[in-house]
PDB file of C-alpha atoms in Angstrom:
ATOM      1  CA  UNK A   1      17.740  10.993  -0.799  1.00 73.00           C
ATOM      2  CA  UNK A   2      18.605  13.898  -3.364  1.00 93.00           C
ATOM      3  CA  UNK A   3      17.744  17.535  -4.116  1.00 98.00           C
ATOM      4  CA  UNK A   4      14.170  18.460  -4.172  1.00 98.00           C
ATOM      5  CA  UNK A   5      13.055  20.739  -6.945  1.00 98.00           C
ATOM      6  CA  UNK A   6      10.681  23.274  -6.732  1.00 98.00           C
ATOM      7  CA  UNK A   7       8.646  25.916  -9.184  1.00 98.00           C
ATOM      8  CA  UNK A   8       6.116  28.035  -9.330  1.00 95.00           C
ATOM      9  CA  UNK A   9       2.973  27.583 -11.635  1.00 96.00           C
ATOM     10  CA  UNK A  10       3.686  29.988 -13.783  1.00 94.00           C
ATOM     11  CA  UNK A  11       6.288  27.111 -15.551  1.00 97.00           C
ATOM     12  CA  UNK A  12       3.440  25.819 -17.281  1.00 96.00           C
ATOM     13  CA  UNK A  13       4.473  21.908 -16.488  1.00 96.00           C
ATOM     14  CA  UNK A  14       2.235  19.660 -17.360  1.00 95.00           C
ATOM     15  CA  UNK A  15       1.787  17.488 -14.395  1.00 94.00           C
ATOM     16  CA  UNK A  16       2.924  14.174 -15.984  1.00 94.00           C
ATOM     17  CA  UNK A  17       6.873  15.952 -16.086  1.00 96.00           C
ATOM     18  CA  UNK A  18       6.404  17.267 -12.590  1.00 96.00           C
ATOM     19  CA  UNK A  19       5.343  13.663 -11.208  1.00 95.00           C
ATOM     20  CA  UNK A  20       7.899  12.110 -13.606  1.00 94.00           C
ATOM     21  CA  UNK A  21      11.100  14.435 -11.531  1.00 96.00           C
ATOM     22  CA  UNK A  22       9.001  14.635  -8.393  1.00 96.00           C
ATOM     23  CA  UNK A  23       8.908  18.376  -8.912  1.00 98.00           C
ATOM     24  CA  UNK A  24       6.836  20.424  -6.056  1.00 98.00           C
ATOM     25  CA  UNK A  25       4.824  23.099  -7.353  1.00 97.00           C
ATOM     26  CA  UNK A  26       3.402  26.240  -5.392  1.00 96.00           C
ATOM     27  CA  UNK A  27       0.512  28.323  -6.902  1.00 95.00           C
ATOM     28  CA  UNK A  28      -0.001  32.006  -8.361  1.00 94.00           C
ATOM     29  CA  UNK A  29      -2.858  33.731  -7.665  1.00 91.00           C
ATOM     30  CA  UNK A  30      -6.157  34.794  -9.609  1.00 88.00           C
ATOM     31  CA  UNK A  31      -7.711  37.842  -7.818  1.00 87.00           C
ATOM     32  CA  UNK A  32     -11.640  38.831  -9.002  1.00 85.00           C
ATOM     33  CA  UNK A  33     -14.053  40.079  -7.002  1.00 79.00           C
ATOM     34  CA  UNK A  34     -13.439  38.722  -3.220  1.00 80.00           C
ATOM     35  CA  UNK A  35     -12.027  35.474  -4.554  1.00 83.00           C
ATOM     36  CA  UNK A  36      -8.347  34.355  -4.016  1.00 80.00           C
ATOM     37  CA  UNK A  37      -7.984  31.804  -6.397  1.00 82.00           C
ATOM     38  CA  UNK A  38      -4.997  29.486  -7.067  1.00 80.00           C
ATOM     39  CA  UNK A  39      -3.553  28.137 -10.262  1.00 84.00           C
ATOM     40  CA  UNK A  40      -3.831  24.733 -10.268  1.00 85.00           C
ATOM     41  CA  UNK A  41      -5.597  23.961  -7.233  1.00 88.00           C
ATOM     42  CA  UNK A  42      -8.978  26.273  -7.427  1.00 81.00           C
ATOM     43  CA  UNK A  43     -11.095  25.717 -10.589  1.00 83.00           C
ATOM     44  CA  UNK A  44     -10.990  28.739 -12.906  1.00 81.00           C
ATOM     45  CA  UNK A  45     -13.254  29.442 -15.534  1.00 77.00           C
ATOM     46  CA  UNK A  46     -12.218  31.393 -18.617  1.00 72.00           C
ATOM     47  CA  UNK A  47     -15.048  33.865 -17.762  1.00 72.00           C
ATOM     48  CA  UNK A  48     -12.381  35.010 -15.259  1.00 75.00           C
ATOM     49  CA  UNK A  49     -10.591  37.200 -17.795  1.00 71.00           C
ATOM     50  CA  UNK A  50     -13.480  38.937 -18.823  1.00 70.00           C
ATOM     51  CA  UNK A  51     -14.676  40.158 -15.123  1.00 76.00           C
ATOM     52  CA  UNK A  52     -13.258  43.584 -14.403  1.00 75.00           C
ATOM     53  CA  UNK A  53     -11.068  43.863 -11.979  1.00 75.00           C
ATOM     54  CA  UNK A  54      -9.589  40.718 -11.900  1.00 79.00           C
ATOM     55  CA  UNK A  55      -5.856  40.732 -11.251  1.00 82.00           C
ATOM     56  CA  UNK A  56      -2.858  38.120 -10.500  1.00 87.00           C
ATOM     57  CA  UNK A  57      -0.578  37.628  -7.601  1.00 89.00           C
ATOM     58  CA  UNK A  58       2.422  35.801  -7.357  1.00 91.00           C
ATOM     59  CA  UNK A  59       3.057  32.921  -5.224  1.00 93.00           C
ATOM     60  CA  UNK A  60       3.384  34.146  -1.238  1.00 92.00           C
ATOM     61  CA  UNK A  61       5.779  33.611   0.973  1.00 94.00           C
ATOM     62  CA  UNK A  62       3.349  31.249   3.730  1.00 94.00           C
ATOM     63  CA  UNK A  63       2.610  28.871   0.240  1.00 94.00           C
ATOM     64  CA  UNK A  64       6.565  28.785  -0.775  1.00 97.00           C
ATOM     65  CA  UNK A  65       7.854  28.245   2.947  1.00 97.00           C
ATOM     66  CA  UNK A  66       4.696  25.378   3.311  1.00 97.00           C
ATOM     67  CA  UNK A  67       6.166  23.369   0.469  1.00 97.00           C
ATOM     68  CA  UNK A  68       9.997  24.211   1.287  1.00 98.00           C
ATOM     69  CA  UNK A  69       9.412  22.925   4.709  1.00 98.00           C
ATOM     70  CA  UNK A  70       8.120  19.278   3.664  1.00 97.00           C
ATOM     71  CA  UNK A  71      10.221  19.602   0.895  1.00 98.00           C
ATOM     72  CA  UNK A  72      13.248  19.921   2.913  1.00 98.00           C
ATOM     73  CA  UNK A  73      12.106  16.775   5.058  1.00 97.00           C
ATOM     74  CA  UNK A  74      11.935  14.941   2.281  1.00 97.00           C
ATOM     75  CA  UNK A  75      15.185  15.779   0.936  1.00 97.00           C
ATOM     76  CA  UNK A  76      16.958  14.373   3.929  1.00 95.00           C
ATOM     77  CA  UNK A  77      19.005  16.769   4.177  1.00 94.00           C
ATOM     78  CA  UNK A  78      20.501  17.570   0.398  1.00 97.00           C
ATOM     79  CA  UNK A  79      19.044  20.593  -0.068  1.00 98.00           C
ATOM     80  CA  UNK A  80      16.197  22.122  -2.341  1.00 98.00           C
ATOM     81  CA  UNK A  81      16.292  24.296  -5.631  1.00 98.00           C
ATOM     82  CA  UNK A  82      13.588  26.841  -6.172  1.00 98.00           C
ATOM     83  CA  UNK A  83      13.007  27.866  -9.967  1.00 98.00           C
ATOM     84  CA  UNK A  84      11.329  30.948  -9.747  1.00 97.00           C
ATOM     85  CA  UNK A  85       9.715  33.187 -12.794  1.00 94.00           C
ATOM     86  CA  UNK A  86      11.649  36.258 -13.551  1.00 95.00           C
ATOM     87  CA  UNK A  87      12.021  38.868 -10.813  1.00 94.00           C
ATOM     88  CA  UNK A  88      11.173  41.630 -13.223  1.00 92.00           C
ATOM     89  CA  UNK A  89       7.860  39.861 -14.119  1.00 91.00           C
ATOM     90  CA  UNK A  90       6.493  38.518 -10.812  1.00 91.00           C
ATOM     91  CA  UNK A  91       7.236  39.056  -6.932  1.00 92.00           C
ATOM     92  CA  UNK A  92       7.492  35.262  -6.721  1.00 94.00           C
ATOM     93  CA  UNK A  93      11.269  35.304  -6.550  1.00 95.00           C
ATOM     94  CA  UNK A  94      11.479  38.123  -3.738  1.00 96.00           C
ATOM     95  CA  UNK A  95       8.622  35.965  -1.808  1.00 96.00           C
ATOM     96  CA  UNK A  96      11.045  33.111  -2.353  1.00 97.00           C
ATOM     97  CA  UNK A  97      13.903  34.473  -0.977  1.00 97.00           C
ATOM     98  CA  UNK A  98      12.536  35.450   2.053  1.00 96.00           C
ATOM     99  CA  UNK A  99      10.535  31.857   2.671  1.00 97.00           C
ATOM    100  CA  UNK A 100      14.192  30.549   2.165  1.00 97.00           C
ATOM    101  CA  UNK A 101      15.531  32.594   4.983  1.00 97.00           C
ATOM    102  CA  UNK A 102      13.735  29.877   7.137  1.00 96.00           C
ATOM    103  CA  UNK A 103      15.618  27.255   5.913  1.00 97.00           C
ATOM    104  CA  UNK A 104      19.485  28.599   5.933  1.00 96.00           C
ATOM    105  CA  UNK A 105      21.624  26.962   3.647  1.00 94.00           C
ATOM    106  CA  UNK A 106      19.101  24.442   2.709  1.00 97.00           C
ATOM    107  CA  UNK A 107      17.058  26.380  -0.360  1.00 98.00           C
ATOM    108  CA  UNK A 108      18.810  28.027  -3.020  1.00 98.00           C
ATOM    109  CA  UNK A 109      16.657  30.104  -5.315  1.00 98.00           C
ATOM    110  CA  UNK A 110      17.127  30.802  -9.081  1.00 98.00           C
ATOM    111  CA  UNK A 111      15.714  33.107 -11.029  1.00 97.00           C
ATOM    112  CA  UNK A 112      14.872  32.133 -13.945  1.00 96.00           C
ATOM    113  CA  UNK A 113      14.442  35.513 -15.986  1.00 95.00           C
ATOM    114  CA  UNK A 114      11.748  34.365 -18.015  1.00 94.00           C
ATOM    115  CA  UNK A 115       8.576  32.549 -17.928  1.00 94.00           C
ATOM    116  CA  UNK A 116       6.463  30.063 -19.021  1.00 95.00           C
ATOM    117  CA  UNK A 117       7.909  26.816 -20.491  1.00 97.00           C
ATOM    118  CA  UNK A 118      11.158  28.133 -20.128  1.00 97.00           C
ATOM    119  CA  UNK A 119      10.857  28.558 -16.637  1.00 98.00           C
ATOM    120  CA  UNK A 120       9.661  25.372 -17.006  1.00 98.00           C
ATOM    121  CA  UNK A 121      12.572  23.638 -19.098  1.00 98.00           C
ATOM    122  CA  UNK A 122      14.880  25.174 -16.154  1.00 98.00           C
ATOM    123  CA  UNK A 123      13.160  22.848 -13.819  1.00 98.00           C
ATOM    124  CA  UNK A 124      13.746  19.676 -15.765  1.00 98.00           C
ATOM    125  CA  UNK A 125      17.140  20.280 -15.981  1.00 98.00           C
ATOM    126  CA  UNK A 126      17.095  20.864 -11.733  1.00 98.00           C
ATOM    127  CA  UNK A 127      15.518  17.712 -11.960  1.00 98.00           C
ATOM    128  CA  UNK A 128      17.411  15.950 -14.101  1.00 97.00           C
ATOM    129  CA  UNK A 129      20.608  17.053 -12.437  1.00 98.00           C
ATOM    130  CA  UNK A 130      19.039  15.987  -9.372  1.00 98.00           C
ATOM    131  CA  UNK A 131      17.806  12.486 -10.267  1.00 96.00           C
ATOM    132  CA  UNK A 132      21.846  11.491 -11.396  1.00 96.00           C
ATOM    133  CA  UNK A 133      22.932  12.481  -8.081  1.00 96.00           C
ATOM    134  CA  UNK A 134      23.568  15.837  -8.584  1.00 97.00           C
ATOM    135  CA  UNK A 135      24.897  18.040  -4.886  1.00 97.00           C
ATOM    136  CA  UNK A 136      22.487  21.555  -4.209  1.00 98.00           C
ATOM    137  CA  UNK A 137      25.269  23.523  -6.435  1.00 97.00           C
ATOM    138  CA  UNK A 138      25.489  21.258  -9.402  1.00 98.00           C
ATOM    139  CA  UNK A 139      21.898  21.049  -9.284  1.00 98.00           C
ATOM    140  CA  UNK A 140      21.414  24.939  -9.074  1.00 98.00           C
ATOM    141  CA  UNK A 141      23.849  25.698 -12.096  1.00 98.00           C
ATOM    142  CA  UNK A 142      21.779  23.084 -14.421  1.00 98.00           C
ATOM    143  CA  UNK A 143      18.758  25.010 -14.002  1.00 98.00           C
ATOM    144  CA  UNK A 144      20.745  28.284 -14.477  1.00 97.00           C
ATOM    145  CA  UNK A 145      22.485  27.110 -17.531  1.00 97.00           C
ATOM    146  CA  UNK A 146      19.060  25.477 -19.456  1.00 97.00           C
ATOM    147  CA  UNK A 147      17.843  28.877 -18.450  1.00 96.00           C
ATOM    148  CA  UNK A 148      20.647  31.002 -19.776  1.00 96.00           C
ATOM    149  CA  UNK A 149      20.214  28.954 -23.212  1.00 95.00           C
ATOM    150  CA  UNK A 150      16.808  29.113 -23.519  1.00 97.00           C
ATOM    151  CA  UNK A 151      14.966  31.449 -26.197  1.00 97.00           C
ATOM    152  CA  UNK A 152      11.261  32.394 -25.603  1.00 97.00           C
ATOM    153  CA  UNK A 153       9.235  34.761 -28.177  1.00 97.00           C
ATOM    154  CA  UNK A 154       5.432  35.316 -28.075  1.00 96.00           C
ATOM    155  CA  UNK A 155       2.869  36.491 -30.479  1.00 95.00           C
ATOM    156  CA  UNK A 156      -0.357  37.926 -28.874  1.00 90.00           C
ATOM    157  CA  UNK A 157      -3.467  39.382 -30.857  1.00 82.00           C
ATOM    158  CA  UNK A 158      -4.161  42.358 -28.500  1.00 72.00           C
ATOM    159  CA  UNK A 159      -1.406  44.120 -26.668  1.00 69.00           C
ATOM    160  CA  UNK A 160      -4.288  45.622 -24.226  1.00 63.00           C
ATOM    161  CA  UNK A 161      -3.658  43.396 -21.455  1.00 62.00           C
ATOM    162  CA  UNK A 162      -0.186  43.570 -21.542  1.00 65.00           C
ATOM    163  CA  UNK A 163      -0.229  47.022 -21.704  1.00 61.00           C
ATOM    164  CA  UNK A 164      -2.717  47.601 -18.958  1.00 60.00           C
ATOM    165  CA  UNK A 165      -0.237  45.266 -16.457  1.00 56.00           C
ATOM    166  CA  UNK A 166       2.687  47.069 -17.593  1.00 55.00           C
ATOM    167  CA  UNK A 167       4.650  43.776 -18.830  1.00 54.00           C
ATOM    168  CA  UNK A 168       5.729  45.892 -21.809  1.00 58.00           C
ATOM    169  CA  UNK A 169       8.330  49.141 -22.385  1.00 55.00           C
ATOM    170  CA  UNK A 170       6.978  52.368 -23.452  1.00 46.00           C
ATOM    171  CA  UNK A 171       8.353  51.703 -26.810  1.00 46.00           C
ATOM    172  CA  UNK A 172       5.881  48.829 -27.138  1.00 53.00           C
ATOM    173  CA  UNK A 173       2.976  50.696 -25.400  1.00 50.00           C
ATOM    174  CA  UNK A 174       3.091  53.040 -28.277  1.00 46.00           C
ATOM    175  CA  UNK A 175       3.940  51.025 -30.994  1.00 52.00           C
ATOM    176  CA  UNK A 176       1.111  48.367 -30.207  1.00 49.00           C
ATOM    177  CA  UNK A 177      -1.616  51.789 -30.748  1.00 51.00           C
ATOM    178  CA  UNK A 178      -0.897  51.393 -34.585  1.00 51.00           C
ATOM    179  CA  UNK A 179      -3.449  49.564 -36.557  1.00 47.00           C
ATOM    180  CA  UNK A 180      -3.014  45.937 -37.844  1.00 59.00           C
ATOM    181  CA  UNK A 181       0.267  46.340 -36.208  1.00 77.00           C
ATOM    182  CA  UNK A 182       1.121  42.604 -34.765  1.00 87.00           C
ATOM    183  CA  UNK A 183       4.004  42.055 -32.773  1.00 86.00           C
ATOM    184  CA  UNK A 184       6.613  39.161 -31.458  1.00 92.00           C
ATOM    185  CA  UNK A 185       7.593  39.667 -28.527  1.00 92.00           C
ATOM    186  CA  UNK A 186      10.853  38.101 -26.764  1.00 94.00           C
ATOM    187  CA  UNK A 187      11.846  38.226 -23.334  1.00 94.00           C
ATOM    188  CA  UNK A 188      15.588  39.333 -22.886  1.00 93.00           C
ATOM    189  CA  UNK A 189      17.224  39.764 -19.354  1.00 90.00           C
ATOM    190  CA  UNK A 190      13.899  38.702 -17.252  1.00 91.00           C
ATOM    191  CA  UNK A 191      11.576  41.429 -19.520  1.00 90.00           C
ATOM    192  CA  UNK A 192       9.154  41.703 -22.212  1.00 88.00           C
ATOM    193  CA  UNK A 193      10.875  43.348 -25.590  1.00 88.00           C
ATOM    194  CA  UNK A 194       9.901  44.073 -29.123  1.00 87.00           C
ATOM    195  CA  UNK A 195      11.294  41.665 -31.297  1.00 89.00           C
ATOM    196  CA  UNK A 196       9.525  42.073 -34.830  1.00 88.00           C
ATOM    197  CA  UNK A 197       6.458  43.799 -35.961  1.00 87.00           C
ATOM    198  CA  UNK A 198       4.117  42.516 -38.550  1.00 91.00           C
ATOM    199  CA  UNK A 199       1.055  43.655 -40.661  1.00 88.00           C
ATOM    200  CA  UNK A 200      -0.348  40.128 -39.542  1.00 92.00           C
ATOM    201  CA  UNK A 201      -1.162  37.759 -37.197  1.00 93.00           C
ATOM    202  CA  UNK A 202       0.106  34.232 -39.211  1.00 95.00           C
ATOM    203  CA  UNK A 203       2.567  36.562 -40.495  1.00 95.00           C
ATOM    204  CA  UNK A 204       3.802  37.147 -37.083  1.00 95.00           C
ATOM    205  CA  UNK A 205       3.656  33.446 -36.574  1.00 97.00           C
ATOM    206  CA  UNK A 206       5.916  32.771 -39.204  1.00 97.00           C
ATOM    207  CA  UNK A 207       8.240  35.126 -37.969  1.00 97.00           C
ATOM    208  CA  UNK A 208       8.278  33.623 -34.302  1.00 97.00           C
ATOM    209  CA  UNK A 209       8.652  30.573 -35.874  1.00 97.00           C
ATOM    210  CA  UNK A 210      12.083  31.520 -38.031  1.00 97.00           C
ATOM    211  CA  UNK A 211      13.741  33.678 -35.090  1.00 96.00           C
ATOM    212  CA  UNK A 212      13.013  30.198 -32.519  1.00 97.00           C
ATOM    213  CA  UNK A 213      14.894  27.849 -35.390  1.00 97.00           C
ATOM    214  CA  UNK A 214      17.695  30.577 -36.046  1.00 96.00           C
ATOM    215  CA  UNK A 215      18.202  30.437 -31.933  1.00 96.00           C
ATOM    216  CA  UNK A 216      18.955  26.715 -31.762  1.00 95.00           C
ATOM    217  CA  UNK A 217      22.077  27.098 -33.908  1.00 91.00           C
ATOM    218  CA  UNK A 218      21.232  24.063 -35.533  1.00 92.00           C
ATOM    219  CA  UNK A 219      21.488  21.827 -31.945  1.00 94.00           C
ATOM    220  CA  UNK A 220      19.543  18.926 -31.121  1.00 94.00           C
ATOM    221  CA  UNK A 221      16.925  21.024 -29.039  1.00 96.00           C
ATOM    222  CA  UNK A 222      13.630  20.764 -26.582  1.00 96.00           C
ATOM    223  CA  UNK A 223      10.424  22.511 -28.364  1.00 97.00           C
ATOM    224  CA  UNK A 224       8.196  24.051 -26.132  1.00 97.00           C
ATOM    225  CA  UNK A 225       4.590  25.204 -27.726  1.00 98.00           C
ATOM    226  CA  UNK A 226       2.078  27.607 -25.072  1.00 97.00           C
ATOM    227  CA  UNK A 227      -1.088  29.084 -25.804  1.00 96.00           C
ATOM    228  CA  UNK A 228      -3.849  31.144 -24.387  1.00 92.00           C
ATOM    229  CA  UNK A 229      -7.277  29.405 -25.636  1.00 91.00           C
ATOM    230  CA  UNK A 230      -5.770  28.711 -29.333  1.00 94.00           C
ATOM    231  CA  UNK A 231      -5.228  24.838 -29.880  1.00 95.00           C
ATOM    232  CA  UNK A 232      -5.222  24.765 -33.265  1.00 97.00           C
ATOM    233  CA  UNK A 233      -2.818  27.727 -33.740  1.00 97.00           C
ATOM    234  CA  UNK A 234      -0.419  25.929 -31.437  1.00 97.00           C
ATOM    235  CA  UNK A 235      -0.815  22.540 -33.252  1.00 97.00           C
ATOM    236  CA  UNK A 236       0.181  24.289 -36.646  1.00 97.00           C
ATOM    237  CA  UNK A 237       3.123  26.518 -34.858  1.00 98.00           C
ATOM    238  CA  UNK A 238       4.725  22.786 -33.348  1.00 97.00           C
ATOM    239  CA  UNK A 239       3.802  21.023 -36.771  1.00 96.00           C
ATOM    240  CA  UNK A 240       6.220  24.113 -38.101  1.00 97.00           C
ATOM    241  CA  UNK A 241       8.703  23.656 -35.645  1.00 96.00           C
ATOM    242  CA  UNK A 242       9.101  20.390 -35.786  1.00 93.00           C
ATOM    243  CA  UNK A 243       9.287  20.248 -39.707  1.00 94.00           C
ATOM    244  CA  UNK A 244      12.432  22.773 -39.797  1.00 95.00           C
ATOM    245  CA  UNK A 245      13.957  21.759 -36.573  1.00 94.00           C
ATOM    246  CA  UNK A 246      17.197  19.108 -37.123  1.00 86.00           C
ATOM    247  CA  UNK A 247      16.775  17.622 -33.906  1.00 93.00           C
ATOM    248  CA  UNK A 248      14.018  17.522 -31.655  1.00 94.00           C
ATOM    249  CA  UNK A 249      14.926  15.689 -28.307  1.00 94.00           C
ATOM    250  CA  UNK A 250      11.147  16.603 -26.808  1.00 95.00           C
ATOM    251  CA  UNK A 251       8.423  18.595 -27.039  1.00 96.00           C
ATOM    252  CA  UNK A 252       6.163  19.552 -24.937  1.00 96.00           C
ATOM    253  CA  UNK A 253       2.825  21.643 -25.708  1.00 96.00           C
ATOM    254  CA  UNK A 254       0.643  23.096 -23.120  1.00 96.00           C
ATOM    255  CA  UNK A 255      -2.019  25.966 -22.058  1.00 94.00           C
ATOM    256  CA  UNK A 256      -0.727  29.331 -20.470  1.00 93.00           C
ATOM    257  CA  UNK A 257      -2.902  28.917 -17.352  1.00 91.00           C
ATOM    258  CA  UNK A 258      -5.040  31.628 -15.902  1.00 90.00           C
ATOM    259  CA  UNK A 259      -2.792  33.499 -14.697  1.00 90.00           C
ATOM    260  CA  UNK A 260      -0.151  34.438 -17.568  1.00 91.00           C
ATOM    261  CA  UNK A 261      -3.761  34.210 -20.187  1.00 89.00           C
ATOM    262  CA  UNK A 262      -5.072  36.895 -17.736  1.00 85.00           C
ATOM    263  CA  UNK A 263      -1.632  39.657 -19.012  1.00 85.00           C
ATOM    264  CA  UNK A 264      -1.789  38.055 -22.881  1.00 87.00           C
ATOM    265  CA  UNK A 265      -5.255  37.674 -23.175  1.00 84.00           C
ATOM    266  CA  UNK A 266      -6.562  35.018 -25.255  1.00 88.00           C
ATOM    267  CA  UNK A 267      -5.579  34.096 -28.762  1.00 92.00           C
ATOM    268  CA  UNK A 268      -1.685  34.655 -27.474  1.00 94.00           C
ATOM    269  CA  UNK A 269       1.048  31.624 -28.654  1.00 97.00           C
ATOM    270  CA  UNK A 270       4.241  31.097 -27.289  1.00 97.00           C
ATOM    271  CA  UNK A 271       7.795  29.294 -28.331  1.00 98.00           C
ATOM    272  CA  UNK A 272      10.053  27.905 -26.158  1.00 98.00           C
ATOM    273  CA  UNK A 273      13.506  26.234 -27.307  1.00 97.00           C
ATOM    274  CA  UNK A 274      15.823  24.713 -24.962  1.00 97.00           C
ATOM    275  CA  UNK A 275      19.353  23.279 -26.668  1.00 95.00           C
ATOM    276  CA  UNK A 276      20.810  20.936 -24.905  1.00 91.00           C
ATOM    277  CA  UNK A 277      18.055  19.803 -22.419  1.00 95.00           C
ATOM    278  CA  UNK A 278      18.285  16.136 -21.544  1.00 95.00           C
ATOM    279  CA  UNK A 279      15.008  14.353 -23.358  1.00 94.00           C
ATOM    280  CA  UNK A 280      12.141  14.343 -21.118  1.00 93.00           C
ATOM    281  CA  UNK A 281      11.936  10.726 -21.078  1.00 79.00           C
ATOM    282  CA  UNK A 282       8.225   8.746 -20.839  1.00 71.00           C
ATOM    283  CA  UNK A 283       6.232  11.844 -21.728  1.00 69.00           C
ATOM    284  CA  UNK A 284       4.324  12.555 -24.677  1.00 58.00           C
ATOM    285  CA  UNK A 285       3.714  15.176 -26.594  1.00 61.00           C
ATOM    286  CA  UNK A 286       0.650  17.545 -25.593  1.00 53.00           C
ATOM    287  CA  UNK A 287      -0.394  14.614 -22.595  1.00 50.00           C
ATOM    288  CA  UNK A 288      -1.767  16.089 -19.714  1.00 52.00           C
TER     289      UNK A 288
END
């Protein structure tokens, strides 16, 4: 057999790559009103955002030890590798830690220190690694390398979510009061940070766009495109990747899901670039 690879929903897969690797995914959580709802699994509405009090959990130690355990069987004995979203952004890592403890030296976890896609793109290359006969450590340090290399910068129309969940520094809290201000945002070390501000939402864009071509250094690189309810916006960002990029080994464009739309709140776009990734072979663009 060979490693089994494992993530969280909050990588934003789209489920042709996860059957593709035979990557095991374990849900977050929507919270509103009584209802515990998982990413994924559960059918949830976009009315979800707008209910007050609805809140997300990350994925809990009973649903991370569930899929370990079969995923451990089915390993036959080589081992699993958990790719986790960033510590500093979700308890998912800390709840699989502790599921691990069940399964001494058999699970290792990574954290990713990020999220979305690129949490995502870590998880390929665990998969990848995996799939060409890869041991648990070789395995590990491929999805700790494509996560070390990765670059992901966001543009959202409203701080207000983000500020209410406390994703962003105080810097950003009271930066995002000014009026018209727009800002990219890029996640450094596991956290939300400031990258640019702009008068402008395409403006923004554009500048999201420029920093995620200036961080591939000019190598053959996998494009990753999220968004929060804004299709179009997305289609125009890849079209502008794409054009600029040298090489483009894949790309991969996808929704946010409920649970990261519920901190960006709609309207939000992402960018994801990966140098070096293996191409995602047999997938294509936006499929789902």
């Amino acid at each position: 057999m060979t490693v089994v690879v494992v993530t969280d929903s909050s990588s934003r897969l789209p489920a042709p790559i996860r059957e593709l690797y035979d990557i095991r995914q374990v849900p977050l959580h929507v919270l509103t009103g009584d209802d515990d709802l998982s990413e994924g699994v559960d059918e949830i509405g976009t009315d979800v955002y707008d209910r007050p009090g609805t809140t997300t959990s990350g994925a809990t130690p009973a649903d991370l030890a569930s899929v370990f355990e079969s995923a451990v069987a089915d390993s036959d004995g080589d081992g699993v590798v958990a790719v986790s979203m960033s510590r500093k952004l979700s308890g998912t890592w800390s709840s699989a830690r502790l599921a691990a403890e069940k399964f001494p030296g058999r699970v290792r976890v990574v954290d990713s220190r990020s999220v979305g896609l690129a949490v995502g793109f870590a998880t390929v290359a665990a998969a990848q690694a995996a799939r060409a006969g890869g041991e648990i450590d070789r395995v590990y340090e491929a999805a700790i390398r494509a996560a070390s290399t990765s670059e992901t910068l966001v543009c959202v129309a409203d701080l207000g979510r983000l500020r209410a969940s406390g994703r962003i520094g105080a810097a950003t809290r009271l930066f995002g009061t000014a009026l018209s201000i727009k800002p990219v945002l890029r996640v450094v070390d596991g956290g939300l940070v400031l990258a640019e501000r702009q008068r402008t939402f395409s403006k923004a864009i554009a500048s999201m766009v420029s920093a995620a071509v200036a961080a591939t250094d000019r190598q053959p690189t996998t494009v990753g495109v999220v968004h929060a309810d804004a299709a179009d916006t997305a289609a125009e960002v890849t079209e502008m990747l794409t054009d600029r990029l040298r090489v483009v080994t894949s790309t991969v464009v996808t929704d946010l899901g409920p649970v990261l739309t519920a901190h960006t709140g709609r309207g939000a776009v992402g960018v994801v670039v990966c140098p070096g990734l293996d191409p995602i072979e047999g997938y294509a663009v936006g499929a789902d």
